[in-house]
Amino acid sequence: MAMTGVLRPGHGAIRVLDLEEAVHHYRDILGMVETGRDAQGRVYLKCWDERDHNSVVLRQADRAGLDFFGFKVRDKATLDKMEADLKAYGLKTERIPAGEMLATGERVRFELPSGHLIELYAEKKAVGNGLQVTNPAPWTKASENGIAPVRLDHCLLYGPNIAEVQKIFTEVLGFYLVERVLAPDNETNAAIWMSCSHKVHDIAFVEHPEPGKLHHLSFLLDSWEEVLRASDIMSMNGVPIDIGPTRHGITRGCTIYAFDPSGNRFETFMGGYQPYPDYEPTTWTFDGLGAGGGLDYPQRKLHETFLTVVT
Ligand SMILES: [Fe+2]
């Protein structure tokens, strides 16, 4: 697939209740690299193998959750075109000047009917992954710090009107539907997994009455062994685990859901398959989410927290 349009998830900006406790979690336990702090006090981090300056931004606030989620697009012409397309579709957009986020160019922000703020941007300073670009080693010391995921992979968001959200991502932003869970009516979608790439998901949504909620930010590991090692590190450090280690039937990802110190859920996972835009989307019935193994294939049960705990 030619990589044009939206390239990948670029940043998740999340609210935390205690900044230094959160920095300890994301930097020392999850094992991200701290790359900067800005005048507002926000802390910027990246996964070791990411090339751009940041993928997670932490902001201290009195409630946890997601401020905004951003996608990197191919270039400035793409950014201008997508902003025009969003406006033509009927959405209001806002330009946030370059430099408002450290090392990040101009961003185009819009609000989804689910209540989430989504951003597109074309430029972020490349700081590299600590490896040479000529004859590089396969890994570096940073890849051994904590859980050490390779990248921010996707997010799952909860909010209303996901049928509208699906139209915006597929008709305006060039994503395609990979998997879905039907609502109990067997017609509408209760949950959708969408891709802008060859990944099994770049963003996912669950229909939920409260707008703007975060279910999880997800971080990619290279192997099942690393997922098990992640669960050891979580347990050693008192990180509360929600589900796993186990395998999702949906996407086939091998996963752990756990919580940061503010109650924001995060996922460390490996695997999944490689879909193409011409594939027929996989459909799960609402019963299939639980008894069919959609959420937890080995245990085939709908963990209560999956549908109820969000920030
Ligand atoms: Fe996930």
Short mmCIF file of C-alpha atoms and ligand atoms in Angstrom, two decimals:
data_model
loop_
_atom_site.label_atom_id
_atom_site.label_comp_id
_atom_site.label_asym_id
_atom_site.label_seq_id
_atom_site.Cartn_x
_atom_site.Cartn_y
_atom_site.Cartn_z
CA MET A 1 0.00 0.00 0.00
CA ALA A 2 1.41 3.41 -0.90
CA MET A 3 1.69 5.45 2.27
CA THR A 4 -0.07 8.75 1.60
CA GLY A 5 -2.65 10.77 3.50
CA VAL A 6 -2.69 9.94 7.21
CA LEU A 7 0.51 8.02 8.10
CA ARG A 8 0.05 6.94 11.70
CA PRO A 9 -1.01 7.86 15.23
CA GLY A 10 1.39 10.59 16.30
CA HIS A 11 0.53 11.68 19.82
CA GLY A 12 -1.84 11.10 22.69
CA ALA A 13 -2.11 13.98 25.15
CA ILE A 14 -3.40 12.72 28.46
CA ARG A 15 -4.36 14.26 31.77
CA VAL A 16 -2.82 12.89 34.95
CA LEU A 17 -3.54 13.66 38.58
CA ASP A 18 0.08 13.79 39.77
CA LEU A 19 2.67 14.70 37.17
CA GLU A 20 5.80 13.23 38.76
CA GLU A 21 4.02 9.99 39.65
CA ALA A 22 2.92 9.79 36.00
CA VAL A 23 6.42 10.54 34.72
CA HIS A 24 7.77 7.72 36.91
CA HIS A 25 5.16 5.38 35.43
CA TYR A 26 5.61 6.27 31.75
CA ARG A 27 9.39 6.80 31.84
CA ASP A 28 10.68 4.30 34.40
CA ILE A 29 8.11 1.47 34.36
CA LEU A 30 6.68 1.62 30.83
CA GLY A 31 10.15 2.67 29.72
CA MET A 32 9.51 5.62 27.41
CA VAL A 33 12.17 8.26 26.81
CA GLU A 34 11.51 11.72 28.29
CA THR A 35 12.25 14.25 25.54
CA GLY A 36 11.20 17.58 27.03
CA ARG A 37 9.05 19.78 29.28
CA ASP A 38 7.33 22.96 28.12
CA ALA A 39 6.44 26.30 29.72
CA GLN A 40 2.97 24.95 30.61
CA GLY A 41 4.63 22.15 32.56
CA ARG A 42 3.64 19.41 30.11
CA VAL A 43 6.03 16.45 29.89
CA TYR A 44 6.86 14.89 26.48
CA LEU A 45 7.87 11.26 25.96
CA LYS A 46 8.53 8.90 23.06
CA CYS A 47 8.94 5.13 22.73
CA TRP A 48 12.54 4.11 22.14
CA ASP A 49 12.12 3.07 18.48
CA GLU A 50 10.02 6.08 17.45
CA ARG A 51 11.89 8.66 15.35
CA ASP A 52 9.82 11.78 16.10
CA HIS A 53 10.22 13.91 19.22
CA ASN A 54 7.14 12.79 21.15
CA SER A 55 4.16 10.44 21.16
CA VAL A 56 2.78 10.90 24.69
CA VAL A 57 2.23 14.27 26.37
CA LEU A 58 1.34 14.36 30.07
CA ARG A 59 -0.54 17.29 31.62
CA GLN A 60 -1.40 17.56 35.29
CA ALA A 61 -5.11 18.20 35.85
CA ASP A 62 -7.80 17.48 38.43
CA ARG A 63 -9.31 14.66 36.37
CA ALA A 64 -7.73 11.95 34.25
CA GLY A 65 -8.53 11.31 30.57
CA LEU A 66 -7.58 12.34 27.05
CA ASP A 67 -7.01 15.98 25.99
CA PHE A 68 -6.52 15.11 22.30
CA PHE A 69 -5.15 12.45 19.94
CA GLY A 70 -3.07 13.37 16.88
CA PHE A 71 -2.19 11.75 13.56
CA LYS A 72 0.83 12.57 11.41
CA VAL A 73 0.01 13.17 7.72
CA ARG A 74 2.42 12.83 4.80
CA ASP A 75 3.18 16.52 4.18
CA LYS A 76 1.84 20.07 4.40
CA ALA A 77 -0.14 19.78 1.15
CA THR A 78 -1.92 16.75 2.65
CA LEU A 79 -2.65 18.74 5.81
CA ASP A 80 -4.19 21.60 3.79
CA LYS A 81 -6.22 19.18 1.65
CA MET A 82 -7.54 17.25 4.66
CA GLU A 83 -8.50 20.45 6.45
CA ALA A 84 -10.43 21.56 3.33
CA ASP A 85 -12.07 18.13 3.11
CA LEU A 86 -13.11 18.23 6.79
CA LYS A 87 -14.63 21.68 6.28
CA ALA A 88 -16.42 20.57 3.11
CA TYR A 89 -17.82 17.65 5.10
CA GLY A 90 -19.26 20.19 7.56
CA LEU A 91 -16.82 20.02 10.47
CA LYS A 92 -15.30 23.07 12.14
CA THR A 93 -11.50 23.06 12.19
CA GLU A 94 -9.00 25.09 14.16
CA ARG A 95 -5.31 25.77 13.35
CA ILE A 96 -2.96 25.54 16.32
CA PRO A 97 0.33 27.32 15.62
CA ALA A 98 3.64 25.52 15.25
CA GLY A 99 5.51 25.32 18.53
CA GLU A 100 2.42 25.20 20.77
CA MET A 101 3.55 21.62 21.38
CA LEU A 102 7.32 21.17 21.66
CA ALA A 103 9.07 20.25 18.38
CA THR A 104 5.72 20.04 16.58
CA GLY A 105 4.49 21.97 13.53
CA GLU A 106 1.10 23.48 12.86
CA ARG A 107 -1.84 21.26 13.85
CA VAL A 108 -5.37 21.10 12.47
CA ARG A 109 -7.81 20.24 15.24
CA PHE A 110 -11.45 19.19 15.01
CA GLU A 111 -14.03 17.67 17.32
CA LEU A 112 -15.65 14.35 16.53
CA PRO A 113 -19.37 13.75 17.20
CA SER A 114 -18.12 11.38 19.93
CA GLY A 115 -16.73 14.40 21.80
CA HIS A 116 -13.03 13.68 21.13
CA LEU A 117 -10.53 16.24 19.85
CA ILE A 118 -8.52 14.86 16.94
CA GLU A 119 -5.53 16.60 15.38
CA LEU A 120 -3.61 16.28 12.12
CA TYR A 121 -0.10 17.61 11.66
CA ALA A 122 2.63 17.24 9.03
CA GLU A 123 5.78 18.16 10.91
CA LYS A 124 7.46 16.99 14.09
CA LYS A 125 11.18 17.16 14.76
CA ALA A 126 12.93 13.87 14.00
CA VAL A 127 15.18 13.05 16.94
CA GLY A 128 15.90 9.47 15.87
CA ASN A 129 15.76 6.22 17.79
CA GLY A 130 19.28 6.28 19.17
CA LEU A 131 20.57 4.08 16.34
CA GLN A 132 22.70 5.14 13.41
CA VAL A 133 20.93 5.32 10.08
CA THR A 134 23.97 3.78 8.40
CA ASN A 135 24.69 0.16 9.37
CA PRO A 136 22.63 0.38 12.59
CA ALA A 137 22.54 -2.08 15.48
CA PRO A 138 19.13 -3.76 15.96
CA TRP A 139 18.55 -2.29 19.42
CA THR A 140 20.01 0.08 21.95
CA LYS A 141 20.26 0.52 25.70
CA ALA A 142 16.93 2.45 25.72
CA SER A 143 15.20 -0.70 24.46
CA GLU A 144 16.04 -2.44 27.75
CA ASN A 145 14.62 0.21 30.08
CA GLY A 146 11.37 -0.98 31.70
CA ILE A 147 8.71 -2.52 29.46
CA ALA A 148 10.17 -0.58 26.50
CA PRO A 149 7.46 -0.73 23.79
CA VAL A 150 8.59 0.17 20.27
CA ARG A 151 5.80 2.63 19.50
CA LEU A 152 2.48 4.19 20.42
CA ASP A 153 0.27 1.99 18.25
CA HIS A 154 -3.40 3.01 18.56
CA CYS A 155 -6.08 4.17 20.96
CA LEU A 156 -9.58 3.02 21.87
CA LEU A 157 -12.05 5.82 22.59
CA TYR A 158 -15.57 5.72 24.05
CA GLY A 159 -18.31 8.17 23.09
CA PRO A 160 -21.66 8.63 21.30
CA ASN A 161 -22.40 8.73 17.53
CA ILE A 162 -19.75 6.26 16.36
CA ALA A 163 -21.63 5.70 13.08
CA GLU A 164 -20.88 9.37 12.27
CA VAL A 165 -17.31 8.96 13.51
CA GLN A 166 -16.83 5.99 11.17
CA LYS A 167 -18.05 8.09 8.21
CA ILE A 168 -15.57 10.88 8.99
CA PHE A 169 -12.60 8.52 9.27
CA THR A 170 -13.51 6.44 6.21
CA GLU A 171 -15.00 9.08 3.87
CA VAL A 172 -12.78 12.06 4.73
CA LEU A 173 -9.54 10.77 6.27
CA GLY A 174 -9.00 7.65 4.16
CA PHE A 175 -9.27 5.01 6.88
CA TYR A 176 -11.03 1.65 6.35
CA LEU A 177 -13.07 -0.53 8.69
CA VAL A 178 -11.20 -3.69 9.77
CA GLU A 179 -13.42 -5.21 12.47
CA ARG A 180 -16.66 -4.34 14.23
CA VAL A 181 -18.93 -5.56 17.02
CA LEU A 182 -22.65 -5.39 16.34
CA ALA A 183 -24.98 -3.88 18.93
CA PRO A 184 -27.62 -6.22 20.42
CA ASP A 185 -29.98 -5.02 17.62
CA ASN A 186 -27.70 -6.91 15.14
CA GLU A 187 -27.71 -3.87 12.83
CA THR A 188 -25.82 -0.92 14.23
CA ASN A 189 -22.21 -1.06 15.36
CA ALA A 190 -21.36 -1.09 19.06
CA ALA A 191 -17.62 -0.92 18.36
CA ILE A 192 -15.38 -0.26 15.34
CA TRP A 193 -11.67 -0.83 14.60
CA MET A 194 -10.26 1.28 11.76
CA SER A 195 -6.91 1.43 9.98
CA CYS A 196 -5.11 4.06 7.89
CA SER A 197 -2.32 1.62 7.16
CA HIS A 198 -1.50 -2.09 7.07
CA LYS A 199 -2.06 -2.31 10.83
CA VAL A 200 -5.10 -4.06 12.24
CA HIS A 201 -6.13 -0.78 13.90
CA ASP A 202 -4.90 2.77 14.18
CA ILE A 203 -7.96 3.93 16.12
CA ALA A 204 -11.04 2.24 17.57
CA PHE A 205 -14.31 3.42 19.10
CA VAL A 206 -17.01 1.95 21.35
CA GLU A 207 -20.49 3.50 21.42
CA HIS A 208 -20.95 5.01 24.87
CA PRO A 209 -23.34 7.66 26.22
CA GLU A 210 -20.69 9.91 27.80
CA PRO A 211 -18.65 11.91 25.26
CA GLY A 212 -14.88 12.23 25.02
CA LYS A 213 -13.82 9.20 27.04
CA LEU A 214 -10.52 7.32 26.87
CA HIS A 215 -10.50 3.52 27.10
CA HIS A 216 -6.80 3.04 26.44
CA LEU A 217 -3.64 4.15 24.70
CA SER A 218 -1.82 1.14 23.30
CA PHE A 219 1.87 0.41 22.98
CA LEU A 220 3.43 -2.22 20.72
CA LEU A 221 5.89 -4.91 21.82
CA ASP A 222 7.79 -7.24 19.52
CA SER A 223 6.98 -10.65 21.01
CA TRP A 224 4.71 -12.64 23.32
CA GLU A 225 7.71 -13.13 25.58
CA GLU A 226 7.95 -9.35 25.93
CA VAL A 227 4.24 -9.19 26.82
CA LEU A 228 4.85 -11.72 29.63
CA ARG A 229 7.92 -9.74 30.72
CA ALA A 230 5.70 -6.61 30.75
CA SER A 231 3.27 -8.33 33.13
CA ASP A 232 6.21 -9.25 35.40
CA ILE A 233 7.39 -5.62 35.43
CA MET A 234 3.85 -4.38 36.13
CA SER A 235 3.49 -6.82 39.03
CA MET A 236 6.95 -5.96 40.46
CA ASN A 237 5.99 -2.27 40.43
CA GLY A 238 2.43 -2.57 41.73
CA VAL A 239 0.83 -1.51 38.45
CA PRO A 240 -2.84 -2.62 38.59
CA ILE A 241 -3.60 -5.07 35.76
CA ASP A 242 -7.12 -5.04 34.31
CA ILE A 243 -7.04 -8.00 31.86
CA GLY A 244 -4.39 -10.44 30.72
CA PRO A 245 -1.90 -11.42 29.62
CA THR A 246 -4.28 -12.97 27.09
CA ARG A 247 -5.33 -12.79 23.44
CA HIS A 248 -8.12 -10.71 21.95
CA GLY A 249 -10.21 -12.60 19.37
CA ILE A 250 -10.83 -9.15 17.86
CA THR A 251 -7.63 -8.17 15.97
CA ARG A 252 -5.84 -11.31 17.38
CA GLY A 253 -3.66 -9.01 19.50
CA CYS A 254 -1.91 -10.60 22.51
CA THR A 255 -2.49 -8.14 25.26
CA ILE A 256 -2.38 -6.76 28.76
CA TYR A 257 -4.70 -3.94 29.88
CA ALA A 258 -3.46 -2.08 32.95
CA PHE A 259 -3.84 1.32 34.62
CA ASP A 260 -1.47 4.23 35.08
CA PRO A 261 -1.41 5.87 38.56
CA SER A 262 -4.22 8.27 37.52
CA GLY A 263 -6.51 5.45 36.36
CA ASN A 264 -5.92 5.93 32.63
CA ARG A 265 -5.91 2.48 31.05
CA PHE A 266 -2.99 1.57 28.82
CA GLU A 267 -2.30 -1.56 26.80
CA THR A 268 0.91 -3.35 25.96
CA PHE A 269 0.46 -5.88 23.19
CA MET A 270 2.01 -7.75 20.29
CA GLY A 271 0.66 -9.36 17.15
CA GLY A 272 -2.52 -8.97 15.19
CA TYR A 273 -2.70 -9.58 11.46
CA GLN A 274 -2.05 -7.33 8.46
CA PRO A 275 -5.27 -6.25 6.74
CA TYR A 276 -5.75 -4.55 3.37
CA PRO A 277 -8.48 -2.02 2.47
CA ASP A 278 -10.18 -4.51 0.11
CA TYR A 279 -10.78 -7.09 2.87
CA GLU A 280 -14.35 -7.60 4.02
CA PRO A 281 -14.52 -6.32 7.62
CA THR A 282 -14.70 -9.00 10.31
CA THR A 283 -17.96 -8.89 12.24
CA TRP A 284 -18.50 -9.97 15.83
CA THR A 285 -21.98 -10.28 17.30
CA PHE A 286 -22.56 -8.60 20.65
CA ASP A 287 -22.52 -12.05 22.32
CA GLY A 288 -19.33 -12.78 20.39
CA LEU A 289 -17.56 -9.98 22.26
CA GLY A 290 -17.82 -12.07 25.43
CA ALA A 291 -18.77 -15.71 24.90
CA GLY A 292 -17.30 -15.70 21.39
CA GLY A 293 -13.90 -14.68 22.71
CA GLY A 294 -13.79 -11.29 21.00
CA LEU A 295 -12.38 -9.58 24.06
CA ASP A 296 -10.61 -12.53 25.72
CA TYR A 297 -10.27 -15.57 23.47
CA PRO A 298 -8.96 -18.07 26.05
CA GLN A 299 -11.48 -17.17 28.78
CA ARG A 300 -14.42 -16.29 26.50
CA LYS A 301 -15.90 -13.83 28.93
CA LEU A 302 -16.90 -10.19 28.87
CA HIS A 303 -14.81 -8.60 31.60
CA GLU A 304 -17.13 -6.09 33.29
CA THR A 305 -14.47 -3.36 33.34
CA PHE A 306 -14.16 -3.39 29.52
CA LEU A 307 -17.51 -1.66 29.14
CA THR A 308 -17.61 0.36 32.34
CA VAL A 309 -14.17 1.76 33.28
CA VAL A 310 -13.02 4.74 31.21
CA THR A 311 -11.39 8.09 31.98
FE FE B 1 -6.02 -1.87 21.99
#
